[in-house]
PDB file of C-alpha atoms in Angstrom:
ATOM      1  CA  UNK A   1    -112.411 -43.742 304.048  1.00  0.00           C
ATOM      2  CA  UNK A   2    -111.291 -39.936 304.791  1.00  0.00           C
ATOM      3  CA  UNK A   3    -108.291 -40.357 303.328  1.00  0.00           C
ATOM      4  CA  UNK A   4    -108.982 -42.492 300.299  1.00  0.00           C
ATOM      5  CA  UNK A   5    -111.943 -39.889 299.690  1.00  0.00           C
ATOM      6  CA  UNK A   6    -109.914 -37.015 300.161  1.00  0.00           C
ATOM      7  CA  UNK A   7    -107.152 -38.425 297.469  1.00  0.00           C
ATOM      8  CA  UNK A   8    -110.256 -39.097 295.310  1.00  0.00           C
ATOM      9  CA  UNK A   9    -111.869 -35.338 295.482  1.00  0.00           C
ATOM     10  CA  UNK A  10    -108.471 -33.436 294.919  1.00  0.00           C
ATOM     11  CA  UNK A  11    -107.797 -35.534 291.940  1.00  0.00           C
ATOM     12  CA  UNK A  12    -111.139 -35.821 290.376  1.00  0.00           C
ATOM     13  CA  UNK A  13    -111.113 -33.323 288.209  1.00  0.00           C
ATOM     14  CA  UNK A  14    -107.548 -34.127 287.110  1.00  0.00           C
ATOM     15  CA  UNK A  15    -106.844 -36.877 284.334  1.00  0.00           C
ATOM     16  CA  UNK A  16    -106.142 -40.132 286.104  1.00  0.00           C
ATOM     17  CA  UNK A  17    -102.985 -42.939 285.103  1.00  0.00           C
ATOM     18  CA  UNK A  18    -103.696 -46.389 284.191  1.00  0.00           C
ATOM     19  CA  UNK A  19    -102.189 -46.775 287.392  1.00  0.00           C
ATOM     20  CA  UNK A  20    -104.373 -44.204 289.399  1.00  0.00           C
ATOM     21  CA  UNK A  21    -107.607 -45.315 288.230  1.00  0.00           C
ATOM     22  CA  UNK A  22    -106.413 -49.276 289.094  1.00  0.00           C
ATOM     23  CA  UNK A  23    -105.453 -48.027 292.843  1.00  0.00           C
ATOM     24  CA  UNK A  24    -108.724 -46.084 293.230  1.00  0.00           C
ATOM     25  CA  UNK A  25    -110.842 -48.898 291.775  1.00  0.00           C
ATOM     26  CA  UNK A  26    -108.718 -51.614 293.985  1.00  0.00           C
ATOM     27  CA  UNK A  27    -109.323 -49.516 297.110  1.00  0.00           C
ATOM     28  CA  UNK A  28    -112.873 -48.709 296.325  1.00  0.00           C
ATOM     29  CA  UNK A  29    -113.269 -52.548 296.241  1.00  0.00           C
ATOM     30  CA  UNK A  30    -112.324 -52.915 299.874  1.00  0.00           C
ATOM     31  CA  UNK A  31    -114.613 -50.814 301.161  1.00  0.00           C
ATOM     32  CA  UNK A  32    -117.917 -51.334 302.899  1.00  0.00           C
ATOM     33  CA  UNK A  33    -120.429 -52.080 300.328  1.00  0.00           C
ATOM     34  CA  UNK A  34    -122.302 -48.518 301.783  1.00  0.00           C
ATOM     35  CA  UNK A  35    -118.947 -46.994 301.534  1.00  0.00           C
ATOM     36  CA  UNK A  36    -117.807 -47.972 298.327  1.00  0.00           C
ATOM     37  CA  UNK A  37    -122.046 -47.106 296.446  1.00  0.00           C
ATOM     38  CA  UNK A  38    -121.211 -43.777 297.970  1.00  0.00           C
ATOM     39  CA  UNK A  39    -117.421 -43.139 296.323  1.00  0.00           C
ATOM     40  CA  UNK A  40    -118.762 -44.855 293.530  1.00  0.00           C
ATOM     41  CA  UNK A  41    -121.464 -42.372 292.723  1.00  0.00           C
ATOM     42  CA  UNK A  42    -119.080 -39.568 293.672  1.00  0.00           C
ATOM     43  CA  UNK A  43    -116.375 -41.236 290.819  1.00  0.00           C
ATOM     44  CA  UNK A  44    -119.464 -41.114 288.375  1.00  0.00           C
ATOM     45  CA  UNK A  45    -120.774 -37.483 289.382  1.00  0.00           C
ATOM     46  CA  UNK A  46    -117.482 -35.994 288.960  1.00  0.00           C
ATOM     47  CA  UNK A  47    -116.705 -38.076 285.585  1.00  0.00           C
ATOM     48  CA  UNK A  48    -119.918 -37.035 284.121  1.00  0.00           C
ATOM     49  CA  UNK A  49    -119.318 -33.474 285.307  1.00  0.00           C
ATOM     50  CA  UNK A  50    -116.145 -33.582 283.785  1.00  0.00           C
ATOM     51  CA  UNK A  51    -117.637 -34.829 280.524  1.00  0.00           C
ATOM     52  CA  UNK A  52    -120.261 -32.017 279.954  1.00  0.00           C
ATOM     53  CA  UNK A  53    -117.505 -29.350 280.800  1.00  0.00           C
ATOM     54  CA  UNK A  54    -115.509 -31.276 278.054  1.00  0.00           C
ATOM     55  CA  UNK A  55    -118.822 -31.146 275.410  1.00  0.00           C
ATOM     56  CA  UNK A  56    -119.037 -27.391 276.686  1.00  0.00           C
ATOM     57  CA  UNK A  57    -115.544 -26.198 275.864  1.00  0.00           C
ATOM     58  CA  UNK A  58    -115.272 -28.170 272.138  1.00  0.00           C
ATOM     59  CA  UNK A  59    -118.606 -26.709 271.726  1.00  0.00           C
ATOM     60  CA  UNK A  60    -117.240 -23.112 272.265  1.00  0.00           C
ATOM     61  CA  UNK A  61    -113.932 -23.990 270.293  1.00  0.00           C
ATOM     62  CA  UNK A  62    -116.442 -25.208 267.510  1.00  0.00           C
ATOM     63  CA  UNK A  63    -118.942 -22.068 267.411  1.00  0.00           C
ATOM     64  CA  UNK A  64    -115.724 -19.582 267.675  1.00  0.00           C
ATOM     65  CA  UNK A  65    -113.972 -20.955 264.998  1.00  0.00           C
ATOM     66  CA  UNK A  66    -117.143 -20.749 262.854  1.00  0.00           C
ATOM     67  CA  UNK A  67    -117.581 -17.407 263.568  1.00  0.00           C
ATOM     68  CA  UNK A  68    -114.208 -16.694 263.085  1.00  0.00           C
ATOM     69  CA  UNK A  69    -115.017 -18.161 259.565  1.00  0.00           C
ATOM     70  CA  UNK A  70    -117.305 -15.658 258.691  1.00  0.00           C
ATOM     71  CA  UNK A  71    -120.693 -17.214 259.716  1.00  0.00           C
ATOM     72  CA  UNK A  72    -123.304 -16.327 261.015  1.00  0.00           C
ATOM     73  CA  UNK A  73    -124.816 -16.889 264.371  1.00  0.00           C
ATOM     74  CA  UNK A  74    -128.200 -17.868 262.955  1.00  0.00           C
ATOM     75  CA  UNK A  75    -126.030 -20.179 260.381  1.00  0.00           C
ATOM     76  CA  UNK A  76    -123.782 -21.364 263.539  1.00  0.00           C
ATOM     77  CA  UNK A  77    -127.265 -21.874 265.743  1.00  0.00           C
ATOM     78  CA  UNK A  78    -128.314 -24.198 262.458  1.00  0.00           C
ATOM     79  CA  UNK A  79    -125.415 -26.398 261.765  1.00  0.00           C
ATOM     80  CA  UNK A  80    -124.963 -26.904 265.352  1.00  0.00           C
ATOM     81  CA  UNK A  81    -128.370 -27.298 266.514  1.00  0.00           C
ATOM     82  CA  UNK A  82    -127.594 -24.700 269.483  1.00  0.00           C
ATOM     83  CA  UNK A  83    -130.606 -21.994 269.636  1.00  0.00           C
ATOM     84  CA  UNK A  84    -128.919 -18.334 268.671  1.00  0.00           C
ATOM     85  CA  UNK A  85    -128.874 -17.494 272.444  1.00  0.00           C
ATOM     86  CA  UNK A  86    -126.385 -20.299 273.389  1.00  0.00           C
ATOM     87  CA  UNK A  87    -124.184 -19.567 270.042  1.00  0.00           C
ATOM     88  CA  UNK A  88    -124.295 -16.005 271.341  1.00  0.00           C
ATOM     89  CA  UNK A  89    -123.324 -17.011 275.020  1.00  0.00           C
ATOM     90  CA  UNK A  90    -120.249 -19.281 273.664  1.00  0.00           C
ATOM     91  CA  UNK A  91    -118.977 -16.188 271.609  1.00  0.00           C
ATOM     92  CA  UNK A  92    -118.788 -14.304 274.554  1.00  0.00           C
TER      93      UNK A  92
END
């Protein structure tokens, strides 16, 4: 398991192949059924985590870009249903 996990955590964050993900999934389904809930909910974790940061950054893109249009961080907080402190944090 070390070294499938290790492969798994230095690529995580990094945009898997059609081919990656089908090696990953065919060695997580030779594992242990222990093992394989525990990389399993590691693959999810980091997926997820990867998602917010994702929702995060095209949120920031979005606000800046409004901003850069001329409005205003009360309209910005509006139209993006962010409170003024988070449009304030993302212009930062």
């Amino acid at each position: 398991m070390t070294s499938s996990f290790s492969h798994f955590h230095n690529r995580a964050i990094i945009k898997r192949s059609d081919e990656e993900e089908r090696r990953l999934r065919s060695e997580v389904n030779e594992m242990e059924t222990k093992e394989k809930d525990k990389v399993m909910e590691l693959i999810i974790s980091y997926e997820q985590k990867a998602l917010e940061k994702g929702r995060e950054e095209g949120m920031k893109r979005l606000v800046q870009t409004m901003a850069k249009k001329g409005m205003s961080v009360k309209d910005i907080a509006n139209v993006t249903d962010l409170s003024e402190e988070e449009v304030e944090r993302l212009l930062e």
